[in-house]
PDB file of C-alpha atoms in Angstrom:
ATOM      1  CA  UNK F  16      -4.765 -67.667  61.838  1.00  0.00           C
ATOM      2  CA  UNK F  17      -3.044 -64.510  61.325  1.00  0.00           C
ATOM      3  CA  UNK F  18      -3.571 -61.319  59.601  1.00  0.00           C
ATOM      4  CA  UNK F  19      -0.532 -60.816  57.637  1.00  0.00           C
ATOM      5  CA  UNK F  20       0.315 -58.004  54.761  1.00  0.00           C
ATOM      6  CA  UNK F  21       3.032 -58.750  52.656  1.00  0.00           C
ATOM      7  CA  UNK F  22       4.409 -55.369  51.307  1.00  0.00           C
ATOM      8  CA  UNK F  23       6.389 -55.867  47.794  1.00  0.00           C
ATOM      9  CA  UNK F  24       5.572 -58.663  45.684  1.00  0.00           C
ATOM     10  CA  UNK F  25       8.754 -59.482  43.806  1.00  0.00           C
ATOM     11  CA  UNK F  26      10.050 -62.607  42.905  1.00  0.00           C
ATOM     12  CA  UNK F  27      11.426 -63.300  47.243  1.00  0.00           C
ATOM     13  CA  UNK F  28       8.010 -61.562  48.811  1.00  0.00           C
ATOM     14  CA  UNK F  29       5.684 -63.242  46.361  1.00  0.00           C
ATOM     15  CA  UNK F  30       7.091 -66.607  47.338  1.00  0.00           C
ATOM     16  CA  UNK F  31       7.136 -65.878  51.463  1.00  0.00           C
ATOM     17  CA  UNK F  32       2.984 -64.619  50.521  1.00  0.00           C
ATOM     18  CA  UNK F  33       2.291 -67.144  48.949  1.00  0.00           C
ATOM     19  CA  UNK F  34       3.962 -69.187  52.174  1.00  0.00           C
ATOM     20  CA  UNK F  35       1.956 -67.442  54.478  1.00  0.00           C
ATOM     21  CA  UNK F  36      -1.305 -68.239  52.346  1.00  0.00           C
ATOM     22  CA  UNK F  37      -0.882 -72.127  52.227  1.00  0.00           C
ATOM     23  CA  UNK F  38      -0.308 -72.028  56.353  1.00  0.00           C
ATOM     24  CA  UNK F  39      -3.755 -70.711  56.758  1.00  0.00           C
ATOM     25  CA  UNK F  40      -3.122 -67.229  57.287  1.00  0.00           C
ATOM     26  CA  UNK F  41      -5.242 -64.073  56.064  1.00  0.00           C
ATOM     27  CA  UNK F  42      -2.954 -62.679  53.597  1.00  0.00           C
ATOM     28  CA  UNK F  43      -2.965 -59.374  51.745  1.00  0.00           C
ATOM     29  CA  UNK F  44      -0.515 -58.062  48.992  1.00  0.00           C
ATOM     30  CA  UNK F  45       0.794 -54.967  48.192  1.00  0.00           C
ATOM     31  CA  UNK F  46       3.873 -53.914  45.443  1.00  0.00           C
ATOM     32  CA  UNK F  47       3.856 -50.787  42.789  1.00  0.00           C
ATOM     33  CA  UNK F  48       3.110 -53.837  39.830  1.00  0.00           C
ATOM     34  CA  UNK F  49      -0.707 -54.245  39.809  1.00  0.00           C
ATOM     35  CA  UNK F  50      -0.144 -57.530  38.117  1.00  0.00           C
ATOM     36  CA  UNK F  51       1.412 -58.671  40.916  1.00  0.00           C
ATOM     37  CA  UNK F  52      -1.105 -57.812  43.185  1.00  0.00           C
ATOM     38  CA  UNK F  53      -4.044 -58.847  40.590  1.00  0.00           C
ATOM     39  CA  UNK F  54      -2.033 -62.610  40.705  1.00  0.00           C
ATOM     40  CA  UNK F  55      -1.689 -62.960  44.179  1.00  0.00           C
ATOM     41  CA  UNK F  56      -5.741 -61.932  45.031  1.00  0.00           C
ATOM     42  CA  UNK F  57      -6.281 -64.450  42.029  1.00  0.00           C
ATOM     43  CA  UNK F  58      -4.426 -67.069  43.793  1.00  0.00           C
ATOM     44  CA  UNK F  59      -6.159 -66.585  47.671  1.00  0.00           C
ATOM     45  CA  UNK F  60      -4.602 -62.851  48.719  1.00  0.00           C
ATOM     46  CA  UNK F  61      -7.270 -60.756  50.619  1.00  0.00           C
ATOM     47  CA  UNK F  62      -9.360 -58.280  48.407  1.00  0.00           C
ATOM     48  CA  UNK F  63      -9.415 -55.555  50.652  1.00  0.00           C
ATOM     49  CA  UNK F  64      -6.811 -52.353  50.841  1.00  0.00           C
ATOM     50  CA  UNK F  65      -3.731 -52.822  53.322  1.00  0.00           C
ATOM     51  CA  UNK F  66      -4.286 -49.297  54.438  1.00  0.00           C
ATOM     52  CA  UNK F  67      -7.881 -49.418  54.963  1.00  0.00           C
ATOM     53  CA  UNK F  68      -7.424 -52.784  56.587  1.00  0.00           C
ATOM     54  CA  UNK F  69      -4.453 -51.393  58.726  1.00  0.00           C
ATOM     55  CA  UNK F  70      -5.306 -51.886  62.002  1.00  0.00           C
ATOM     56  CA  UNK F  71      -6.357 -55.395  61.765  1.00  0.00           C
ATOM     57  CA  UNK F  72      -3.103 -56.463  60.877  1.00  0.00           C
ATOM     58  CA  UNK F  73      -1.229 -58.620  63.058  1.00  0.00           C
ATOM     59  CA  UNK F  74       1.849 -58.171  61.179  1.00  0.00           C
ATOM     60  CA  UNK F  75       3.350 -56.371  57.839  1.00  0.00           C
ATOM     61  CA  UNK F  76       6.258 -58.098  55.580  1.00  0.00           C
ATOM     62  CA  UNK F  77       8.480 -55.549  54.016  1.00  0.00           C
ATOM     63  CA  UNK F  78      10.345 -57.172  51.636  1.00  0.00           C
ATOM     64  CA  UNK F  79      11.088 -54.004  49.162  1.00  0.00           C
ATOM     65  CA  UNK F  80      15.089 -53.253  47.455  1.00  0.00           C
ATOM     66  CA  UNK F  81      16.416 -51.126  50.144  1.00  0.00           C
ATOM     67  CA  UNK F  82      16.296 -48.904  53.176  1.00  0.00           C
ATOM     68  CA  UNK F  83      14.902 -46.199  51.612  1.00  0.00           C
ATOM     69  CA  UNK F  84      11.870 -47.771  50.594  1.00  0.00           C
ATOM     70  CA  UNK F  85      11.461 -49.510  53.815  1.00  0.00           C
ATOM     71  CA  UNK F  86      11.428 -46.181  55.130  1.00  0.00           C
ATOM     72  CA  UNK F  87       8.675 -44.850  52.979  1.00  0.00           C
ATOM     73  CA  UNK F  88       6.427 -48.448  52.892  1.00  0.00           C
ATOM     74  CA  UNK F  89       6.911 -47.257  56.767  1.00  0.00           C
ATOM     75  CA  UNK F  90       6.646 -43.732  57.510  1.00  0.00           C
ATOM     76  CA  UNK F  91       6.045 -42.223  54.240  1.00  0.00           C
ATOM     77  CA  UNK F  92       3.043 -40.376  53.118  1.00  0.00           C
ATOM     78  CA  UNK F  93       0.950 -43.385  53.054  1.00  0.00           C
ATOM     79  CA  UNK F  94       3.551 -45.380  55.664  1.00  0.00           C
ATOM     80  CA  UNK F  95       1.966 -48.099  57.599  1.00  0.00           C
ATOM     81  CA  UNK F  96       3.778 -48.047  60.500  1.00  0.00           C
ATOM     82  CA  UNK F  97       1.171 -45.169  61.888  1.00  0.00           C
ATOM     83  CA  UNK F  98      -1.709 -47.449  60.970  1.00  0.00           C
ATOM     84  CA  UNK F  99      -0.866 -50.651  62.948  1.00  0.00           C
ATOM     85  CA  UNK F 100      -2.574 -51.394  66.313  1.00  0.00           C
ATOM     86  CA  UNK F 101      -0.339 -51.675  69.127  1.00  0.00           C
ATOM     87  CA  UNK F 102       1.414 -54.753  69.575  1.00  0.00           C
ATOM     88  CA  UNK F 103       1.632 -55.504  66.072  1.00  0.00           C
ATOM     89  CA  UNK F 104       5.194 -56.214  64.153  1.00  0.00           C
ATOM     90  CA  UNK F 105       6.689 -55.009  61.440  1.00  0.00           C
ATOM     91  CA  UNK F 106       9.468 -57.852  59.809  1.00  0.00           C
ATOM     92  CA  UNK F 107      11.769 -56.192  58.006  1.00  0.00           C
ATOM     93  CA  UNK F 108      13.491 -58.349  55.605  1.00  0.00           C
ATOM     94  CA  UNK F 109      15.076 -56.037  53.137  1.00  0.00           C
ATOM     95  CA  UNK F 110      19.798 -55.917  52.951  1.00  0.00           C
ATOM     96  CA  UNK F 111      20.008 -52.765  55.188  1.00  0.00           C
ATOM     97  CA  UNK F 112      22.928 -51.121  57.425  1.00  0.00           C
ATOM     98  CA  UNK F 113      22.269 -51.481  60.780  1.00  0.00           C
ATOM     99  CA  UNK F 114      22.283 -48.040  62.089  1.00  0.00           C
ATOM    100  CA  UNK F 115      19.242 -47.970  60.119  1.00  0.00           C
ATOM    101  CA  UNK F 116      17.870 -51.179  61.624  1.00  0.00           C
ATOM    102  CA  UNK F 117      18.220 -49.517  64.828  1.00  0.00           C
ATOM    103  CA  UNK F 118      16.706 -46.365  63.793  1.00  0.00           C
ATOM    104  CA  UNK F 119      13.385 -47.917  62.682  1.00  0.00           C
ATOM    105  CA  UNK F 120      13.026 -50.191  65.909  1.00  0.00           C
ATOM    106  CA  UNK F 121      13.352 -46.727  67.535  1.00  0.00           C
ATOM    107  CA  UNK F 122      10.339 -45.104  65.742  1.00  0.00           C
ATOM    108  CA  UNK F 123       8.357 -48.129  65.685  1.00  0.00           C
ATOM    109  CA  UNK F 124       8.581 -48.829  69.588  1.00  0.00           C
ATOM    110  CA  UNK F 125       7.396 -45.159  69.975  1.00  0.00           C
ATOM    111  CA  UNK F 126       4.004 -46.856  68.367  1.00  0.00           C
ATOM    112  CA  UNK F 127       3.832 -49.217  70.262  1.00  0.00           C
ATOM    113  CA  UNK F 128       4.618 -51.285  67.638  1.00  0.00           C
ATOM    114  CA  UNK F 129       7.201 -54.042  67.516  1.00  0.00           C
ATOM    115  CA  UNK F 130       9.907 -54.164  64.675  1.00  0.00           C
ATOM    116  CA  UNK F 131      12.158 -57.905  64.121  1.00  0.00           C
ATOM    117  CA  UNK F 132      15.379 -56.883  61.914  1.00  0.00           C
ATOM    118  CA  UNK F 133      14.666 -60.056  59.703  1.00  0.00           C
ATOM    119  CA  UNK F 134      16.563 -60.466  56.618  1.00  0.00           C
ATOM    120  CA  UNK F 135      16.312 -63.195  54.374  1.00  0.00           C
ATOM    121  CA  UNK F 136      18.510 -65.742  52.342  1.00  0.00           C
ATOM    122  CA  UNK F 137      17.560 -67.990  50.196  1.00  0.00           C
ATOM    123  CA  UNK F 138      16.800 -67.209  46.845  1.00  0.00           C
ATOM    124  CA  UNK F 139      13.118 -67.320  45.296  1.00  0.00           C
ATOM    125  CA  UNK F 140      13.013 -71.308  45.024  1.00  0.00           C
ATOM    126  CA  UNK F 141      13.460 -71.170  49.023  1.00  0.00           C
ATOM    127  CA  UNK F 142      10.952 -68.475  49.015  1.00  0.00           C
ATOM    128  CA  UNK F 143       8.180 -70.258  47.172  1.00  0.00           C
ATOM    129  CA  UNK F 144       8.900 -73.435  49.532  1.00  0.00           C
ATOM    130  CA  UNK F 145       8.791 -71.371  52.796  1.00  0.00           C
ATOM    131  CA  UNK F 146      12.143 -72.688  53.595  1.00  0.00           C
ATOM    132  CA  UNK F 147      14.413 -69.485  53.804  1.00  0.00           C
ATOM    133  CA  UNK F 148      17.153 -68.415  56.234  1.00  0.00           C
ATOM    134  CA  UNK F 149      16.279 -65.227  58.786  1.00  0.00           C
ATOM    135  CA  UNK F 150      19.032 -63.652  60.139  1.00  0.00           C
ATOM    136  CA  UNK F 151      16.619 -62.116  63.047  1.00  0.00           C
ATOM    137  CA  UNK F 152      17.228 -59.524  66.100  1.00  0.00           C
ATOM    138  CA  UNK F 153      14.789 -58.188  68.124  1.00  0.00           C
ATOM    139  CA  UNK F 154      12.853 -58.171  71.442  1.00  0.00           C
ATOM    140  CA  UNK F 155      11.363 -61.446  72.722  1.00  0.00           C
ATOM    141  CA  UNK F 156       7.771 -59.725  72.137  1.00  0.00           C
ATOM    142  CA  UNK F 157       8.826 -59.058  68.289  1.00  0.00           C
ATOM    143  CA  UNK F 158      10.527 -62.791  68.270  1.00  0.00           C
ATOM    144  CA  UNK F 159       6.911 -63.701  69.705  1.00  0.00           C
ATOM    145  CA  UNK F 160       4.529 -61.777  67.363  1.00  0.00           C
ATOM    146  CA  UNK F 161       6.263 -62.258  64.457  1.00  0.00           C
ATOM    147  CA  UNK F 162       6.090 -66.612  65.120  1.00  0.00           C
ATOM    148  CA  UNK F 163       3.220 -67.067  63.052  1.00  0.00           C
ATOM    149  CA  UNK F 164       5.493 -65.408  59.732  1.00  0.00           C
ATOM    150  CA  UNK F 165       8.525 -67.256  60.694  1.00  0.00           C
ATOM    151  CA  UNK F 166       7.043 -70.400  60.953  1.00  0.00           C
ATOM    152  CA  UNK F 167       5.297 -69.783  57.513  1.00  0.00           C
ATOM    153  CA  UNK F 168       8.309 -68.641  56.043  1.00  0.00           C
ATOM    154  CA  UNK F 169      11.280 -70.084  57.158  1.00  0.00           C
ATOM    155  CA  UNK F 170      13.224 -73.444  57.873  1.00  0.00           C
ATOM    156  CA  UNK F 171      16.017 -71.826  59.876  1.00  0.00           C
ATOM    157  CA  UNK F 172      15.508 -68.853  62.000  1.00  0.00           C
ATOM    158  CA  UNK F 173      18.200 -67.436  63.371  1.00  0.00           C
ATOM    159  CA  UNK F 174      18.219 -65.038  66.787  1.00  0.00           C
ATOM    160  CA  UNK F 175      21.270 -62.983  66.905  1.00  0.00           C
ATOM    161  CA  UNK F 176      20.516 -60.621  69.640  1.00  0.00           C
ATOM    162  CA  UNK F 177      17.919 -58.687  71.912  1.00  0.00           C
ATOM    163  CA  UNK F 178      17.247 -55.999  69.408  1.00  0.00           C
ATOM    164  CA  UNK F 179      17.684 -54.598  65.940  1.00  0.00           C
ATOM    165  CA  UNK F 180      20.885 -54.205  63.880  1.00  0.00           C
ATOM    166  CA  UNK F 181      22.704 -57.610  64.613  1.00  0.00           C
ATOM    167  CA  UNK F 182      20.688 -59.519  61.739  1.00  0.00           C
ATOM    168  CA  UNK F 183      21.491 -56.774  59.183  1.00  0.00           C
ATOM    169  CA  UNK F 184      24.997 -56.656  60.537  1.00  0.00           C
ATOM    170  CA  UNK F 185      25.231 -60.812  59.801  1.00  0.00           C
ATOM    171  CA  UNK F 186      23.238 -60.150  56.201  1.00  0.00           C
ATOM    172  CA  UNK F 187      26.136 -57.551  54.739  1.00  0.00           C
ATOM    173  CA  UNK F 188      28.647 -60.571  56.229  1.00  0.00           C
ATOM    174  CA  UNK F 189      26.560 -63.254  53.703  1.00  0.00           C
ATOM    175  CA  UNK F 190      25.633 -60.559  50.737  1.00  0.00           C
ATOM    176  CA  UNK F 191      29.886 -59.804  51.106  1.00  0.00           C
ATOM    177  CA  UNK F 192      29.929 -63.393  50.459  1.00  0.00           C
ATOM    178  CA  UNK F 193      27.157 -63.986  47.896  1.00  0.00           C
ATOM    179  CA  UNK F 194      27.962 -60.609  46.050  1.00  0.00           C
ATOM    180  CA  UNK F 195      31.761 -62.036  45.519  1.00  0.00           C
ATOM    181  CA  UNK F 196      31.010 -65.341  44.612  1.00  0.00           C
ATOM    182  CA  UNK F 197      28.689 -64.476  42.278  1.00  0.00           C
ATOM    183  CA  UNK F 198      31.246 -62.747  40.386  1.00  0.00           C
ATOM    184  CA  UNK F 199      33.867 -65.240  41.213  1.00  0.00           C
ATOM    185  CA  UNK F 200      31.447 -67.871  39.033  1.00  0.00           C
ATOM    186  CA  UNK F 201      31.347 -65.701  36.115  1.00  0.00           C
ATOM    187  CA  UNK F 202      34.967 -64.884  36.362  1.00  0.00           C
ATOM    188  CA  UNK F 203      35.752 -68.476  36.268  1.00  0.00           C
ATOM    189  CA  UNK F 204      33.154 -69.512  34.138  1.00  0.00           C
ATOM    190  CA  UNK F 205      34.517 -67.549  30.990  1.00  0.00           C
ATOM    191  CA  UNK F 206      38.315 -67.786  32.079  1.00  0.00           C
ATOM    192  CA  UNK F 207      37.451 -71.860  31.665  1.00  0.00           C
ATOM    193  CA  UNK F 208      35.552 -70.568  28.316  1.00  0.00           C
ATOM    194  CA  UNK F 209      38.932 -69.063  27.151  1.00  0.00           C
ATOM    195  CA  UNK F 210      40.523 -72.529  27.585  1.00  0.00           C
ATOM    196  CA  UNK F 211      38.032 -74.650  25.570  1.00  0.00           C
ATOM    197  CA  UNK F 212      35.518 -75.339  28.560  1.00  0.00           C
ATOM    198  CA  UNK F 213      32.438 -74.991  28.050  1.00  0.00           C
ATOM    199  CA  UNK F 214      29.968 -73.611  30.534  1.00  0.00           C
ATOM    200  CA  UNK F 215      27.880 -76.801  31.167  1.00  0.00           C
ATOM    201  CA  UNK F 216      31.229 -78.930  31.232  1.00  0.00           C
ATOM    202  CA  UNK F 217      32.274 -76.313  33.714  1.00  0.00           C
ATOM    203  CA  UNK F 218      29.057 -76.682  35.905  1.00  0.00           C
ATOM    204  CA  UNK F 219      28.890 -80.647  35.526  1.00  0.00           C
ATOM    205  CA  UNK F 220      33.117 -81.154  36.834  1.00  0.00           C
ATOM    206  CA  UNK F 221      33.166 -77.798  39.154  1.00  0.00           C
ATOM    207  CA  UNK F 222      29.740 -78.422  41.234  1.00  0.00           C
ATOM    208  CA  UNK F 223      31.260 -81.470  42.209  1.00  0.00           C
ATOM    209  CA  UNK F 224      34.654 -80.649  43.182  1.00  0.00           C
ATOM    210  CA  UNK F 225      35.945 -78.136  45.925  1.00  0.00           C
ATOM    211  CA  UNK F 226      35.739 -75.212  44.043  1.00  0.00           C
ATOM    212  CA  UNK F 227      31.868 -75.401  43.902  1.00  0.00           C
ATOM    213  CA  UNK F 228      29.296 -72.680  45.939  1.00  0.00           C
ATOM    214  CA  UNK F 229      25.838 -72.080  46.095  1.00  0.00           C
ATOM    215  CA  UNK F 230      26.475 -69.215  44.023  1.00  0.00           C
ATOM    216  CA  UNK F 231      27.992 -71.580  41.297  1.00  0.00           C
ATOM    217  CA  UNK F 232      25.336 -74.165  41.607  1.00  0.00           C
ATOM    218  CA  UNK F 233      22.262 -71.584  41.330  1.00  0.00           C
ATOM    219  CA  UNK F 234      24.120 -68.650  39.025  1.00  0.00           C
ATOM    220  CA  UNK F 235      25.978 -71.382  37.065  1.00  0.00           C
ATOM    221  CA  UNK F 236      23.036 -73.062  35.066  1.00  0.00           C
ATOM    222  CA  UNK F 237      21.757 -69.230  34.435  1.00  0.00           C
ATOM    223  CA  UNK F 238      24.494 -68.542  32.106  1.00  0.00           C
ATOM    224  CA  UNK F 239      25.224 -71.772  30.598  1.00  0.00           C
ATOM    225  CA  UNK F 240      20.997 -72.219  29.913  1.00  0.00           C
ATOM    226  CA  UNK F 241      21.628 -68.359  28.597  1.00  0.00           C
ATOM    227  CA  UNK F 242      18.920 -67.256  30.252  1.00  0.00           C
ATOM    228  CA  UNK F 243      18.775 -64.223  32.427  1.00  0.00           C
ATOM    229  CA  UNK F 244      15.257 -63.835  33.677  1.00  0.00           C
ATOM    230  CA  UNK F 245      15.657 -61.853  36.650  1.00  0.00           C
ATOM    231  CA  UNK F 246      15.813 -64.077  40.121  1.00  0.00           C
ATOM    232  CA  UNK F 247      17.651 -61.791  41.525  1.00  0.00           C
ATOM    233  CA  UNK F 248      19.000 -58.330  39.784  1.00  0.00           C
ATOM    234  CA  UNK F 249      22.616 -57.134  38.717  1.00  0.00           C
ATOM    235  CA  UNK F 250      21.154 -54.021  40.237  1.00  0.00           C
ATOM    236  CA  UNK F 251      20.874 -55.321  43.955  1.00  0.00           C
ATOM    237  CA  UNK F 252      24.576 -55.578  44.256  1.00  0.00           C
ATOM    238  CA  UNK F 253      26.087 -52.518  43.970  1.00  0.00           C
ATOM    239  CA  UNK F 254      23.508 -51.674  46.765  1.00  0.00           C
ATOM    240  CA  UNK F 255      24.110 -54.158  48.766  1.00  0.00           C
ATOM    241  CA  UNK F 256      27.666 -54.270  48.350  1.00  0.00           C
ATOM    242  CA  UNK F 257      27.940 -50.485  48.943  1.00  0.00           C
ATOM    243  CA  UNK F 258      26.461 -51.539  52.612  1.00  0.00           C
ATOM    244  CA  UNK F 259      29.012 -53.670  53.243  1.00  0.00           C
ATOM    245  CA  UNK F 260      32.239 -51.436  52.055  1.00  0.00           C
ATOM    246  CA  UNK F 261      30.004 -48.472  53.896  1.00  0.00           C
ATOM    247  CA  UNK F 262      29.762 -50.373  57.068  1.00  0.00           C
ATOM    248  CA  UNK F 263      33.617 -51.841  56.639  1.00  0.00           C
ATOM    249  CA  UNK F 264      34.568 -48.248  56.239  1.00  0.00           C
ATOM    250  CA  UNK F 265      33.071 -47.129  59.566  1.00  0.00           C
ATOM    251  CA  UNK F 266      34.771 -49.918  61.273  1.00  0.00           C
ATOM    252  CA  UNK F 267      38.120 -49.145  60.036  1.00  0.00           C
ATOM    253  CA  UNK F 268      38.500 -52.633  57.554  1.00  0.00           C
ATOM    254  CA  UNK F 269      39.593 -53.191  54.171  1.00  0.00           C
ATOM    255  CA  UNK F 270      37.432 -54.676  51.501  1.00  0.00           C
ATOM    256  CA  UNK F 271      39.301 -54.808  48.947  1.00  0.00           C
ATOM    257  CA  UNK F 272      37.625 -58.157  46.932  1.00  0.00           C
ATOM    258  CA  UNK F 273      34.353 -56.888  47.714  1.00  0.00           C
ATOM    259  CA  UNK F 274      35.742 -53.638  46.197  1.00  0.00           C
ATOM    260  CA  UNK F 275      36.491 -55.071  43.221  1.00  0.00           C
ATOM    261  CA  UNK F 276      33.293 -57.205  43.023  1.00  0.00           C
ATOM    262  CA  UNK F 277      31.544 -53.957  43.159  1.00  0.00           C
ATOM    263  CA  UNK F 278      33.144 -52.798  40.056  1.00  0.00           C
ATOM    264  CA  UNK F 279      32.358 -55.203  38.330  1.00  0.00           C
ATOM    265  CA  UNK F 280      28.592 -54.885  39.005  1.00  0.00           C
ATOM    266  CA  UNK F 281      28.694 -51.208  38.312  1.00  0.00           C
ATOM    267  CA  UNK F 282      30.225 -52.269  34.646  1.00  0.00           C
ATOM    268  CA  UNK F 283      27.617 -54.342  34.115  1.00  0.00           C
ATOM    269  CA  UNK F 284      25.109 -51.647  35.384  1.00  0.00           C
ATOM    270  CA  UNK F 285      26.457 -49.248  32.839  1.00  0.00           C
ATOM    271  CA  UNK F 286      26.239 -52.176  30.194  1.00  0.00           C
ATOM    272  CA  UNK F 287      22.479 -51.506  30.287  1.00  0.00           C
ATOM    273  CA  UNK F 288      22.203 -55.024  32.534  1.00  0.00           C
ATOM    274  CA  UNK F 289      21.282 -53.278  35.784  1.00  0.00           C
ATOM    275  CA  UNK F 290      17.371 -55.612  34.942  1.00  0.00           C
ATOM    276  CA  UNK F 291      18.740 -58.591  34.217  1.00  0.00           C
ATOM    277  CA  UNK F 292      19.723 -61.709  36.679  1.00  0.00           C
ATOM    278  CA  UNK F 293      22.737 -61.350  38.465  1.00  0.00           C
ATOM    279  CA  UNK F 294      24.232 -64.099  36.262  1.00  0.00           C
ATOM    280  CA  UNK F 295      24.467 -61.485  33.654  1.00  0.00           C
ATOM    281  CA  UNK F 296      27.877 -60.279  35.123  1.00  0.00           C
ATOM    282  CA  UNK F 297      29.228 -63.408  33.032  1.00  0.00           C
ATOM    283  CA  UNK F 298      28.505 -60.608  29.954  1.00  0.00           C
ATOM    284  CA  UNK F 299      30.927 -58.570  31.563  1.00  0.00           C
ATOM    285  CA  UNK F 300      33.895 -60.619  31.544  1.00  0.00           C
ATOM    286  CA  UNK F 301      32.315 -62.096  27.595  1.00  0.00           C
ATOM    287  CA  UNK F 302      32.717 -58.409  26.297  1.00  0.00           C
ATOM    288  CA  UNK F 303      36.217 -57.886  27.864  1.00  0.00           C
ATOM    289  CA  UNK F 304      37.640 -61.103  26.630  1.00  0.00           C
ATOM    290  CA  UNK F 305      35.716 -61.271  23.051  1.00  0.00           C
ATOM    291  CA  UNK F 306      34.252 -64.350  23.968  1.00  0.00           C
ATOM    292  CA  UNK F 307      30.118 -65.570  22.876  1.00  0.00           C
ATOM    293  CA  UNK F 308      28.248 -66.990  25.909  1.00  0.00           C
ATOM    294  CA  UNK F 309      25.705 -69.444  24.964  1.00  0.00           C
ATOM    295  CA  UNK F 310      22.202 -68.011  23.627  1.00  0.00           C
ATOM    296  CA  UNK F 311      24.226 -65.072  22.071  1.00  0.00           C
ATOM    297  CA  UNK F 312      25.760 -64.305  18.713  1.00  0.00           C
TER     298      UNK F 312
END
């Protein structure tokens, strides 16, 4: 058994807790929503305080929105990082660049503490199931202190190099992917709308011809159910997107559909959707074309 704090309890890092609880592991829970944390302790998370409890960890999930909060869960005021005994490992599963990968391995090796550049892909479902995707780099002593998580965790694990800023490099490849299809979905979606198709006629023929995606298959059903519960925000993407074009940008390459992806994200920020699922971009393309997506109107 391991002693395991899992630092932002959303809907990915309550599933990959909750994970970590059912393969026998001590398990505490931190995020800014005390409901959150009041649910997990309810459900077998450790009582006690993450920071008071520190230096019993054996290793820390971060699995917050971005770098900058990564930074402060780490080395903030309060930042854990200073707390952990030596020779524990920090994952660190949030969509990063990885110049800032590398920067945090830095600062955490000058601990003595190990740091795996683990981000994650899945979605919540694979979360819950402890069946997600980690794009990994690290040393072979964060690869080894971090096994207990990743088995927990994961049903694919991949190991893209000997330290950090390879698996963050491989996530802005997939989030260039996801990000686009996404709004490739919801482009199609209501262009098929504009023709007489409805969206669950769309999902039933599309998902089983050549112009399906995962992004289809688990965005799809969102919009045509018209429900936008947040899986996933609209708000990730013009962060993680922005990563990408930033990290294209320094490497001298053109972007230009996951420029216009972007854009489309931003619209739908400044629509007020920023809290909603992803799926909501559909609204997006519905406004511009006059169109009424089901649960609307």
């Amino acid at each position: 058994m391991a002693n395991i704090a899992a630092i932002g309890l959303g809907s990915m890092g309550y599933g990959m807790a909750m994970s970590c609880l059912r393969a026998g592991h001590r398990v505490w829970g931190q995020d800014i929503a005390e409901a959150a944390m009041a649910r997990f302790r309810a459900e077998g998370g450790d009582k006690g305080d993450i920071a008071e409890d520190a230096d019993a960890l054996d290793a820390v999930m971060v699995v917050v929105l971005n770098a900058a909060q990564t930074e402060d869960v780490l080395w903030g005021e309060t930042g854990i990082a200073a707390r952990l005994r030596e020779g524990a490992v920090v994952l660190s599963c949030a969509t990063v660049p990885p110049d800032f990968a590398r920067a945090m391995e830095a600062r955490c090796v000058e601990r003595g503490v190990h740091y795996l550049d683990a981000p994650i892909s899945g979605g919540a479902a694979k979360a819950a199931q402890g069946k997600l995707s980690i794009m990994a780099s690290g040393t072979a002593e964060a690869f080894a202190a971090a096994r207990p998580v990743l088995d927990a965790i994961s049903e694919t694990v991949f190991e893209l190099g000997d330290h950090a800023g390879p698996g963050s490099a491989m996530k802005a490849v997939n989030q260039l992917l996801v990000g686009v299809q996404i709004a490739t979905m919801a482009e199609a979606m209501t262009f098929g709308m504009t023709q007489g198709v409805a969206p669950q006629q769309f999902l039933d023929v599309i998902s089983k011809c050549a112009g399906t995606s995962w992004a289809l298959e688990n965005r799809g059903p969102h919009v045509a159910e018209g429900d936008y519960t947040p899986l996933s925000q609209v708000n990730i993407w013009p962060k993680d997107l922005g990563i990408v074009l930033d990290v294209a940008k320094s490497a001298g390459f053109s972007a230009p559909i996951t420029a216009a992806a972007l854009q489309q994200y931003m619209v739908a920020v400044g629509m007020g959707l920023g809290r909603e699922d992803d799926a909501a971009i559909a609204k997006v393309y519905a406004r511009n074309a006059g169109l009424t997506l089901p649960g609307e109107g």
